[in-house]
Amino acid sequence: MDILKGLNDAQREAVETTSGPLLILAGAGSGKTKTLTHRIAYLIQEKNIGPEEILAVTFTNKAAKEMRTRLGEILGMRADSFSFMPWMGTFHGICVRILRLKGYAIGVENNFVIYDETDRRTLIKNIIRDLKIDEKQTKPAAVSAAISNAKNQLLSAEDYALSANWGFEQRVAQIYEEYEIRRRKANALDFDDLLMETVRLLRDNKDIRAFWQDKFKHILIDEYQDTNAAQYAIVKMLVASERNICVVGDDWQSIYSWRGADFTNILNFERDFPGTKVIKLEQNYRSTQSILNAAHNVIMKNKQRTDKKLFTKIGEGEAVKLQEARDEDDEAFKIAAQIFSYKSVGARNFADFAILYRTNAQSQSFEKALLRYQIPYKIVGGTRFYDRKEIKDTLAYLRAIYNPLDTIAFQRIINVPARSVGKVSEERFFNWQSQNGMDIISSLLMCNELTTLPSRARDALVNLGEILRAAQIMNEGSANPADIIDFILSKTGYTGSEKLLESEQIDRNENLSVMISEAKTYADLASYLEDAALLSSSDTSAEDDQITLMTLHAAKGLEFPVVFLAGMEEGLFPHSRVYSSGPEELEEERRLCYVGMTRAKQELILSFAASRAQFGQRSYNAPSRFITDAELELEQFNEDFSISGATDEPFIDEYVDNFYNDEPQIQVGDRVRSAAFGDGEIIDIEGMAVEVKFDRGGSKKLNAEFARLEKI
């Protein structure tokens, strides 16, 4: 087989350059996997390099398997043979093999076991208990993340302790030290140890380092922009004096700094290896030129980057579209309607579409809209909104208030957040309640009579009863469901009850704020619970033809014919934290935007909303600066919006709500439109509570102040 067949000029040059350091800057959709695979085949077939003398590092086992299969096809060899490319795999996989063979030099026995994340957290939990550290203040998940981050920065327990400046870090230092003692005693390595111990092995043993340098005549590293400090150190120490190292990556697609990746590794490659040849893969095989141009315009606004210009022979294609919506529901229903229309006329399958967004919480409005249109969907890398723990917990509280006989709801919340009610106490309470003839809230309030319970459990249950009774009174007084939710979260201390990772806490808070905003649109708890139940129980189908919902981070490496990039507003995308974090954070947000845009093959639609419910309040944010960066046609915006002159400074929102009046200018018999439920007729009005009979079936009691009903 002609190994060079089917390669463009740049790819061919990358394949044939086999001596010295080589940096391949591979733009999105430029065929980097193909180039890497053909380069390995060329080394084996044309340069007579033994497969065992080549080290090829990928970032996922899936990528390694794909590359191995392709390579076997090119060379006509069995890809599943152990002798065929034995040193192809992830950093962790390669390090396991190195340590099994040579780890004895640093005291690592070759029969070590590998702890996964569950194992690590279990050990940390045991240590927290044994050291009598309060688990409520020091969660195993947070400690595990801190230790992992330290190891990826090559910080030992002793190093970490020296830099621990505040309470949590000092507790982590104590746990980290004990964790290392117990781990070594168990002859175990966690995933971070695989890297860290390999660094130590190569750094401290000159002869062993020379052995591996001599063994690997050629080293190839994929996704080099995603390497962390430990991986970077391993690469540098494995390179022999001939410096036959080839790295492939795209600094424009570096979006994982939050998990330790350092994209400056690729920017500094030429400094680390003087005389590096740089080859740019700029021909894109995925997207139309209009999509590439818009994405290019965005990334050019970053200061820390390499230079390249992607082009395609696919053609100009359709212009990138901008879509304006009144609010998040309107945005979701407009997108759902477009997808439904495409499918109805046979122009597209559902699987052709992806909806990408910045935060997980944004999925709620899209899930609701897709369910209304009966469009099947899947969420990649996430959980359906109404299946998320914090949402199910809060709904259980609401159900318990609405129906104090709902035992299932009470079983979910009786110890959430933790309130010292053990399984035995829980069982005794429910047995007593079922015998006394009272509902559960009344039983909670009378719990002091249950002397078989420990005093702490009795006190906790009485307190829970008082909270629920107060919320029950609010409901009886026609309080808005959102106010009830806010009361429950506040009085139970739910949001601060667990020490979560920062990213997990942000996600949880954002999800709860979306829930509160959604609840505000309903006039009473009954209506809200009814809809929530219907949405949570809806079958979204397991068929193959379904659209994809995912965050921008989860979308990397994927592609779709049509991509909707939603929520293009300041404070959402870019995320609000860039305002206090500095230019590095903003540049990563811009790279994330570039990644999202280049997932699209044929059509790309960006959308923004004039108003959006955030953190329980309705905000009016300016359209994202990334829209300006893209240099899209401004006339596609409503004239009320101006995005010209966007800078890298925080936007000051001067937009005044002129879409809606505070008072509903409607009466019984009027036809109205709801972004969430469609068109309908008003059948009753009581204050701000408006009952609407919708054309799609059923009637709902809505809060006119927040439901944003539009008279038609």
PDB file of C-alpha atoms in Angstrom, residues 113-365:
ATOM      1  CA  VAL A 113      -2.461  -2.679  42.464  1.00  0.00           C
ATOM      2  CA  ILE A 114      -4.071   0.394  40.929  1.00  0.00           C
ATOM      3  CA  TYR A 115      -6.581   2.436  42.932  1.00  0.00           C
ATOM      4  CA  ASP A 116      -9.371   4.006  40.922  1.00  0.00           C
ATOM      5  CA  GLU A 117     -11.181   7.149  42.076  1.00  0.00           C
ATOM      6  CA  THR A 118     -13.663   5.148  44.178  1.00  0.00           C
ATOM      7  CA  ASP A 119     -10.818   3.341  45.934  1.00  0.00           C
ATOM      8  CA  ARG A 120      -9.029   6.610  46.613  1.00  0.00           C
ATOM      9  CA  ARG A 121     -12.117   8.286  48.051  1.00  0.00           C
ATOM     10  CA  THR A 122     -12.840   5.275  50.260  1.00  0.00           C
ATOM     11  CA  LEU A 123      -9.319   5.380  51.705  1.00  0.00           C
ATOM     12  CA  ILE A 124      -9.556   9.149  52.216  1.00  0.00           C
ATOM     13  CA  LYS A 125     -12.916   8.728  53.955  1.00  0.00           C
ATOM     14  CA  ASN A 126     -11.386   6.164  56.313  1.00  0.00           C
ATOM     15  CA  ILE A 127      -8.499   8.503  57.090  1.00  0.00           C
ATOM     16  CA  ILE A 128     -10.856  11.424  57.772  1.00  0.00           C
ATOM     17  CA  ARG A 129     -12.773   9.214  60.197  1.00  0.00           C
ATOM     18  CA  ASP A 130      -9.626   7.888  61.924  1.00  0.00           C
ATOM     19  CA  LEU A 131      -8.114  11.368  62.279  1.00  0.00           C
ATOM     20  CA  LYS A 132     -11.441  12.607  63.689  1.00  0.00           C
ATOM     21  CA  ILE A 133     -11.744  15.322  61.076  1.00  0.00           C
ATOM     22  CA  ASP A 134     -15.256  16.698  60.507  1.00  0.00           C
ATOM     23  CA  GLU A 135     -16.410  15.186  57.202  1.00  0.00           C
ATOM     24  CA  LYS A 136     -18.973  17.967  56.747  1.00  0.00           C
ATOM     25  CA  GLN A 137     -16.114  20.476  56.477  1.00  0.00           C
ATOM     26  CA  THR A 138     -13.711  18.194  54.641  1.00  0.00           C
ATOM     27  CA  LYS A 139     -15.479  16.123  52.001  1.00  0.00           C
ATOM     28  CA  PRO A 140     -13.570  13.116  50.570  1.00  0.00           C
ATOM     29  CA  ALA A 141     -14.317  14.278  47.008  1.00  0.00           C
ATOM     30  CA  ALA A 142     -12.769  17.692  47.625  1.00  0.00           C
ATOM     31  CA  VAL A 143      -9.736  16.167  49.356  1.00  0.00           C
ATOM     32  CA  SER A 144      -9.274  13.689  46.508  1.00  0.00           C
ATOM     33  CA  ALA A 145      -9.343  16.524  43.964  1.00  0.00           C
ATOM     34  CA  ALA A 146      -6.797  18.526  45.977  1.00  0.00           C
ATOM     35  CA  ILE A 147      -4.420  15.562  46.260  1.00  0.00           C
ATOM     36  CA  SER A 148      -4.825  14.787  42.557  1.00  0.00           C
ATOM     37  CA  ASN A 149      -4.030  18.377  41.629  1.00  0.00           C
ATOM     38  CA  ALA A 150      -0.952  18.325  43.877  1.00  0.00           C
ATOM     39  CA  LYS A 151       0.353  15.109  42.325  1.00  0.00           C
ATOM     40  CA  ASN A 152      -0.189  16.404  38.786  1.00  0.00           C
ATOM     41  CA  GLN A 153       1.972  19.365  39.791  1.00  0.00           C
ATOM     42  CA  LEU A 154       4.547  16.883  41.161  1.00  0.00           C
ATOM     43  CA  LEU A 155       4.024  18.043  44.748  1.00  0.00           C
ATOM     44  CA  SER A 156       4.714  15.357  47.346  1.00  0.00           C
ATOM     45  CA  ALA A 157       2.870  15.298  50.664  1.00  0.00           C
ATOM     46  CA  GLU A 158       5.838  17.106  52.223  1.00  0.00           C
ATOM     47  CA  ASP A 159       5.870  19.747  49.449  1.00  0.00           C
ATOM     48  CA  TYR A 160       2.129  20.291  49.789  1.00  0.00           C
ATOM     49  CA  ALA A 161       2.350  20.708  53.563  1.00  0.00           C
ATOM     50  CA  LEU A 162       4.935  23.483  53.192  1.00  0.00           C
ATOM     51  CA  SER A 163       2.550  25.555  51.039  1.00  0.00           C
ATOM     52  CA  ALA A 164      -0.686  24.811  52.945  1.00  0.00           C
ATOM     53  CA  ASN A 165      -1.791  28.224  54.215  1.00  0.00           C
ATOM     54  CA  TRP A 166      -5.385  27.860  55.381  1.00  0.00           C
ATOM     55  CA  GLY A 167      -7.682  25.475  57.199  1.00  0.00           C
ATOM     56  CA  PHE A 168      -8.817  23.233  54.352  1.00  0.00           C
ATOM     57  CA  GLU A 169      -5.321  22.994  52.820  1.00  0.00           C
ATOM     58  CA  GLN A 170      -3.831  22.156  56.218  1.00  0.00           C
ATOM     59  CA  ARG A 171      -6.365  19.368  56.712  1.00  0.00           C
ATOM     60  CA  VAL A 172      -5.615  18.085  53.187  1.00  0.00           C
ATOM     61  CA  ALA A 173      -1.891  18.101  54.007  1.00  0.00           C
ATOM     62  CA  GLN A 174      -2.546  15.952  57.077  1.00  0.00           C
ATOM     63  CA  ILE A 175      -4.738  13.536  55.114  1.00  0.00           C
ATOM     64  CA  TYR A 176      -2.330  13.469  52.144  1.00  0.00           C
ATOM     65  CA  GLU A 177       0.557  12.389  54.392  1.00  0.00           C
ATOM     66  CA  GLU A 178      -1.457   9.549  55.937  1.00  0.00           C
ATOM     67  CA  TYR A 179      -2.884   8.598  52.527  1.00  0.00           C
ATOM     68  CA  GLU A 180       0.634   8.066  51.169  1.00  0.00           C
ATOM     69  CA  ILE A 181       1.611   5.918  54.169  1.00  0.00           C
ATOM     70  CA  ARG A 182      -1.409   3.634  53.799  1.00  0.00           C
ATOM     71  CA  ARG A 183      -1.201   3.510  50.005  1.00  0.00           C
ATOM     72  CA  ARG A 184       2.423   2.388  50.063  1.00  0.00           C
ATOM     73  CA  LYS A 185       1.689  -0.146  52.786  1.00  0.00           C
ATOM     74  CA  ALA A 186      -1.013  -1.630  50.531  1.00  0.00           C
ATOM     75  CA  ASN A 187       1.439  -1.695  47.568  1.00  0.00           C
ATOM     76  CA  ALA A 188      -0.994   0.473  45.620  1.00  0.00           C
ATOM     77  CA  LEU A 189      -0.691   3.343  43.164  1.00  0.00           C
ATOM     78  CA  ASP A 190      -3.513   5.680  42.178  1.00  0.00           C
ATOM     79  CA  PHE A 191      -3.779   7.063  38.637  1.00  0.00           C
ATOM     80  CA  ASP A 192      -1.829  10.201  39.525  1.00  0.00           C
ATOM     81  CA  ASP A 193       0.914   8.093  41.116  1.00  0.00           C
ATOM     82  CA  LEU A 194       1.421   6.305  37.816  1.00  0.00           C
ATOM     83  CA  LEU A 195       2.646   9.600  36.363  1.00  0.00           C
ATOM     84  CA  MET A 196       4.354  10.954  39.463  1.00  0.00           C
ATOM     85  CA  GLU A 197       6.299   7.757  40.220  1.00  0.00           C
ATOM     86  CA  THR A 198       7.386   7.466  36.596  1.00  0.00           C
ATOM     87  CA  VAL A 199       8.757  11.001  36.807  1.00  0.00           C
ATOM     88  CA  ARG A 200      10.633  10.053  39.984  1.00  0.00           C
ATOM     89  CA  LEU A 201      11.967   6.860  38.381  1.00  0.00           C
ATOM     90  CA  LEU A 202      13.311   8.648  35.318  1.00  0.00           C
ATOM     91  CA  ARG A 203      14.571  11.675  37.235  1.00  0.00           C
ATOM     92  CA  ASP A 204      16.473   9.801  39.946  1.00  0.00           C
ATOM     93  CA  ASN A 205      17.931   6.923  37.917  1.00  0.00           C
ATOM     94  CA  LYS A 206      20.275   7.940  35.135  1.00  0.00           C
ATOM     95  CA  ASP A 207      20.826   4.382  33.857  1.00  0.00           C
ATOM     96  CA  ILE A 208      17.123   3.588  33.722  1.00  0.00           C
ATOM     97  CA  ARG A 209      16.414   6.883  31.982  1.00  0.00           C
ATOM     98  CA  ALA A 210      19.122   6.032  29.414  1.00  0.00           C
ATOM     99  CA  PHE A 211      17.561   2.571  28.932  1.00  0.00           C
ATOM    100  CA  TRP A 212      14.205   4.012  27.900  1.00  0.00           C
ATOM    101  CA  GLN A 213      15.781   6.749  25.807  1.00  0.00           C
ATOM    102  CA  ASP A 214      17.693   4.084  23.903  1.00  0.00           C
ATOM    103  CA  LYS A 215      14.626   1.919  23.515  1.00  0.00           C
ATOM    104  CA  PHE A 216      12.335   4.577  22.040  1.00  0.00           C
ATOM    105  CA  LYS A 217      13.886   5.675  18.746  1.00  0.00           C
ATOM    106  CA  HIS A 218      10.805   7.727  17.915  1.00  0.00           C
ATOM    107  CA  ILE A 219       8.244   9.344  20.223  1.00  0.00           C
ATOM    108  CA  LEU A 220       4.867  10.670  19.066  1.00  0.00           C
ATOM    109  CA  ILE A 221       2.475  12.535  21.400  1.00  0.00           C
ATOM    110  CA  ASP A 222      -1.111  13.370  20.449  1.00  0.00           C
ATOM    111  CA  GLU A 223      -3.130  16.270  21.973  1.00  0.00           C
ATOM    112  CA  TYR A 224       0.047  17.847  23.314  1.00  0.00           C
ATOM    113  CA  GLN A 225      -1.826  21.011  24.319  1.00  0.00           C
ATOM    114  CA  ASP A 226      -3.585  18.963  27.013  1.00  0.00           C
ATOM    115  CA  THR A 227      -0.465  17.695  28.794  1.00  0.00           C
ATOM    116  CA  ASN A 228       0.009  18.568  32.452  1.00  0.00           C
ATOM    117  CA  ALA A 229       3.220  19.168  34.406  1.00  0.00           C
ATOM    118  CA  ALA A 230       3.856  15.476  35.126  1.00  0.00           C
ATOM    119  CA  GLN A 231       3.244  14.368  31.527  1.00  0.00           C
ATOM    120  CA  TYR A 232       5.436  17.182  30.248  1.00  0.00           C
ATOM    121  CA  ALA A 233       8.278  16.054  32.532  1.00  0.00           C
ATOM    122  CA  ILE A 234       7.965  12.440  31.342  1.00  0.00           C
ATOM    123  CA  VAL A 235       8.128  13.455  27.687  1.00  0.00           C
ATOM    124  CA  LYS A 236      11.239  15.588  28.184  1.00  0.00           C
ATOM    125  CA  MET A 237      13.071  12.813  30.028  1.00  0.00           C
ATOM    126  CA  LEU A 238      12.249  10.108  27.470  1.00  0.00           C
ATOM    127  CA  VAL A 239      13.604  12.017  24.486  1.00  0.00           C
ATOM    128  CA  ALA A 240      17.039  10.731  23.443  1.00  0.00           C
ATOM    129  CA  SER A 241      19.912  12.802  22.084  1.00  0.00           C
ATOM    130  CA  GLU A 242      18.648  12.282  18.521  1.00  0.00           C
ATOM    131  CA  ARG A 243      15.516  14.206  19.618  1.00  0.00           C
ATOM    132  CA  ASN A 244      13.185  12.255  17.346  1.00  0.00           C
ATOM    133  CA  ILE A 245      10.041  13.556  18.937  1.00  0.00           C
ATOM    134  CA  CYS A 246       6.861  14.526  17.137  1.00  0.00           C
ATOM    135  CA  VAL A 247       4.021  16.241  18.986  1.00  0.00           C
ATOM    136  CA  VAL A 248       0.616  16.984  17.540  1.00  0.00           C
ATOM    137  CA  GLY A 249      -1.871  19.438  18.923  1.00  0.00           C
ATOM    138  CA  ASP A 250      -3.817  22.641  18.609  1.00  0.00           C
ATOM    139  CA  ASP A 251      -3.407  25.348  21.210  1.00  0.00           C
ATOM    140  CA  TRP A 252      -6.627  26.885  19.874  1.00  0.00           C
ATOM    141  CA  GLN A 253      -8.509  23.894  21.306  1.00  0.00           C
ATOM    142  CA  SER A 254      -6.960  23.873  24.776  1.00  0.00           C
ATOM    143  CA  ILE A 255      -9.946  24.009  27.166  1.00  0.00           C
ATOM    144  CA  TYR A 256      -8.931  21.881  30.147  1.00  0.00           C
ATOM    145  CA  SER A 257      -6.797  24.126  32.361  1.00  0.00           C
ATOM    146  CA  TRP A 258      -9.263  23.430  35.198  1.00  0.00           C
ATOM    147  CA  ARG A 259      -8.039  19.832  35.309  1.00  0.00           C
ATOM    148  CA  GLY A 260      -4.330  20.628  35.109  1.00  0.00           C
ATOM    149  CA  ALA A 261      -3.660  20.939  31.371  1.00  0.00           C
ATOM    150  CA  ASP A 262      -1.089  23.581  30.453  1.00  0.00           C
ATOM    151  CA  PHE A 263      -1.393  24.738  26.845  1.00  0.00           C
ATOM    152  CA  THR A 264       1.862  26.702  27.140  1.00  0.00           C
ATOM    153  CA  ASN A 265       3.607  23.309  26.800  1.00  0.00           C
ATOM    154  CA  ILE A 266       2.814  23.398  23.081  1.00  0.00           C
ATOM    155  CA  LEU A 267       3.596  27.117  22.791  1.00  0.00           C
ATOM    156  CA  ASN A 268       7.018  26.487  24.374  1.00  0.00           C
ATOM    157  CA  PHE A 269       7.894  23.371  22.364  1.00  0.00           C
ATOM    158  CA  GLU A 270      10.264  25.215  20.043  1.00  0.00           C
ATOM    159  CA  ARG A 271      12.040  26.692  23.076  1.00  0.00           C
ATOM    160  CA  ASP A 272      12.359  23.272  24.695  1.00  0.00           C
ATOM    161  CA  PHE A 273      13.642  21.653  21.495  1.00  0.00           C
ATOM    162  CA  PRO A 274      15.687  24.150  19.462  1.00  0.00           C
ATOM    163  CA  GLY A 275      15.675  23.524  15.738  1.00  0.00           C
ATOM    164  CA  THR A 276      12.083  22.257  15.768  1.00  0.00           C
ATOM    165  CA  LYS A 277      10.396  21.976  12.402  1.00  0.00           C
ATOM    166  CA  VAL A 278       6.847  23.321  12.485  1.00  0.00           C
ATOM    167  CA  ILE A 279       4.216  22.016  10.069  1.00  0.00           C
ATOM    168  CA  LYS A 280       0.711  23.411  10.028  1.00  0.00           C
ATOM    169  CA  LEU A 281      -2.256  21.281   9.015  1.00  0.00           C
ATOM    170  CA  GLU A 282      -4.615  23.980   7.816  1.00  0.00           C
ATOM    171  CA  GLN A 283      -6.899  22.182   5.373  1.00  0.00           C
ATOM    172  CA  ASN A 284     -10.145  21.393   7.142  1.00  0.00           C
ATOM    173  CA  TYR A 285     -12.193  18.367   6.040  1.00  0.00           C
ATOM    174  CA  ARG A 286     -15.198  18.987   8.296  1.00  0.00           C
ATOM    175  CA  SER A 287     -16.688  22.467   8.004  1.00  0.00           C
ATOM    176  CA  THR A 288     -17.710  24.968   5.367  1.00  0.00           C
ATOM    177  CA  GLN A 289     -15.584  28.056   4.830  1.00  0.00           C
ATOM    178  CA  SER A 290     -18.173  30.392   6.351  1.00  0.00           C
ATOM    179  CA  ILE A 291     -18.025  28.425   9.623  1.00  0.00           C
ATOM    180  CA  LEU A 292     -14.225  28.391   9.576  1.00  0.00           C
ATOM    181  CA  ASN A 293     -14.041  32.125   8.901  1.00  0.00           C
ATOM    182  CA  ALA A 294     -16.330  32.987  11.814  1.00  0.00           C
ATOM    183  CA  ALA A 295     -14.422  30.671  14.176  1.00  0.00           C
ATOM    184  CA  HIS A 296     -11.101  32.098  12.961  1.00  0.00           C
ATOM    185  CA  ASN A 297     -12.263  35.625  13.634  1.00  0.00           C
ATOM    186  CA  VAL A 298     -13.084  34.633  17.206  1.00  0.00           C
ATOM    187  CA  ILE A 299      -9.782  32.935  18.032  1.00  0.00           C
ATOM    188  CA  MET A 300      -7.749  35.757  16.494  1.00  0.00           C
ATOM    189  CA  LYS A 301      -8.796  37.972  19.394  1.00  0.00           C
ATOM    190  CA  ASN A 302      -6.642  35.846  21.737  1.00  0.00           C
ATOM    191  CA  LYS A 303      -3.134  37.098  22.369  1.00  0.00           C
ATOM    192  CA  GLN A 304      -1.583  33.800  23.550  1.00  0.00           C
ATOM    193  CA  ARG A 305      -1.768  31.584  20.451  1.00  0.00           C
ATOM    194  CA  THR A 306      -0.002  30.267  17.407  1.00  0.00           C
ATOM    195  CA  ASP A 307      -0.864  31.507  13.927  1.00  0.00           C
ATOM    196  CA  LYS A 308      -2.630  29.487  11.273  1.00  0.00           C
ATOM    197  CA  LYS A 309      -5.518  29.923   8.872  1.00  0.00           C
ATOM    198  CA  LEU A 310      -7.880  27.046   8.179  1.00  0.00           C
ATOM    199  CA  PHE A 311      -9.329  26.569   4.717  1.00  0.00           C
ATOM    200  CA  THR A 312     -11.551  23.985   3.085  1.00  0.00           C
ATOM    201  CA  LYS A 313     -12.421  22.741  -0.365  1.00  0.00           C
ATOM    202  CA  ILE A 314     -15.957  21.921   0.743  1.00  0.00           C
ATOM    203  CA  GLY A 315     -17.169  25.362  -0.303  1.00  0.00           C
ATOM    204  CA  GLU A 316     -18.487  28.533   1.290  1.00  0.00           C
ATOM    205  CA  GLY A 317     -21.724  26.958   2.525  1.00  0.00           C
ATOM    206  CA  GLU A 318     -24.506  28.740   4.370  1.00  0.00           C
ATOM    207  CA  ALA A 319     -23.702  31.854   6.336  1.00  0.00           C
ATOM    208  CA  VAL A 320     -23.414  31.506  10.095  1.00  0.00           C
ATOM    209  CA  LYS A 321     -26.772  32.601  11.494  1.00  0.00           C
ATOM    210  CA  LEU A 322     -27.647  34.690  14.527  1.00  0.00           C
ATOM    211  CA  GLN A 323     -30.893  34.111  16.324  1.00  0.00           C
ATOM    212  CA  GLU A 324     -32.431  36.418  18.901  1.00  0.00           C
ATOM    213  CA  ALA A 325     -34.934  35.276  21.524  1.00  0.00           C
ATOM    214  CA  ARG A 326     -37.004  36.996  24.199  1.00  0.00           C
ATOM    215  CA  ASP A 327     -35.860  34.665  26.978  1.00  0.00           C
ATOM    216  CA  GLU A 328     -34.462  31.190  27.579  1.00  0.00           C
ATOM    217  CA  ASP A 329     -37.806  29.474  26.908  1.00  0.00           C
ATOM    218  CA  ASP A 330     -38.298  31.370  23.671  1.00  0.00           C
ATOM    219  CA  GLU A 331     -34.744  30.440  22.649  1.00  0.00           C
ATOM    220  CA  ALA A 332     -35.364  26.751  23.357  1.00  0.00           C
ATOM    221  CA  PHE A 333     -38.723  26.603  21.580  1.00  0.00           C
ATOM    222  CA  LYS A 334     -37.406  28.414  18.515  1.00  0.00           C
ATOM    223  CA  ILE A 335     -34.601  25.881  18.235  1.00  0.00           C
ATOM    224  CA  ALA A 336     -36.966  22.949  18.832  1.00  0.00           C
ATOM    225  CA  ALA A 337     -39.361  24.315  16.195  1.00  0.00           C
ATOM    226  CA  GLN A 338     -36.547  24.571  13.639  1.00  0.00           C
ATOM    227  CA  ILE A 339     -35.417  21.018  14.299  1.00  0.00           C
ATOM    228  CA  PHE A 340     -39.003  19.758  14.070  1.00  0.00           C
ATOM    229  CA  SER A 341     -39.466  21.609  10.784  1.00  0.00           C
ATOM    230  CA  TYR A 342     -36.305  20.146   9.268  1.00  0.00           C
ATOM    231  CA  LYS A 343     -37.392  16.653  10.260  1.00  0.00           C
ATOM    232  CA  SER A 344     -40.997  17.120   9.092  1.00  0.00           C
ATOM    233  CA  VAL A 345     -39.996  17.894   5.516  1.00  0.00           C
ATOM    234  CA  GLY A 346     -37.400  15.114   5.453  1.00  0.00           C
ATOM    235  CA  ALA A 347     -34.455  17.491   5.175  1.00  0.00           C
ATOM    236  CA  ARG A 348     -32.615  16.178   8.240  1.00  0.00           C
ATOM    237  CA  ASN A 349     -32.648  13.405  10.787  1.00  0.00           C
ATOM    238  CA  PHE A 350     -32.730  14.262  14.477  1.00  0.00           C
ATOM    239  CA  ALA A 351     -29.233  12.794  14.866  1.00  0.00           C
ATOM    240  CA  ASP A 352     -27.897  15.553  12.591  1.00  0.00           C
ATOM    241  CA  PHE A 353     -28.450  18.179  15.296  1.00  0.00           C
ATOM    242  CA  ALA A 354     -26.539  19.155  18.400  1.00  0.00           C
ATOM    243  CA  ILE A 355     -27.409  21.875  20.903  1.00  0.00           C
ATOM    244  CA  LEU A 356     -24.321  23.105  22.749  1.00  0.00           C
ATOM    245  CA  TYR A 357     -24.345  25.299  25.847  1.00  0.00           C
ATOM    246  CA  ARG A 358     -21.911  26.639  28.444  1.00  0.00           C
ATOM    247  CA  THR A 359     -23.481  25.286  31.648  1.00  0.00           C
ATOM    248  CA  ASN A 360     -25.391  22.126  32.505  1.00  0.00           C
ATOM    249  CA  ALA A 361     -28.271  24.146  33.956  1.00  0.00           C
ATOM    250  CA  GLN A 362     -29.164  25.410  30.476  1.00  0.00           C
ATOM    251  CA  SER A 363     -30.399  21.981  29.458  1.00  0.00           C
ATOM    252  CA  GLN A 364     -33.669  22.448  31.373  1.00  0.00           C
ATOM    253  CA  SER A 365     -35.326  24.811  28.908  1.00  0.00           C
TER     254      SER A 365
END
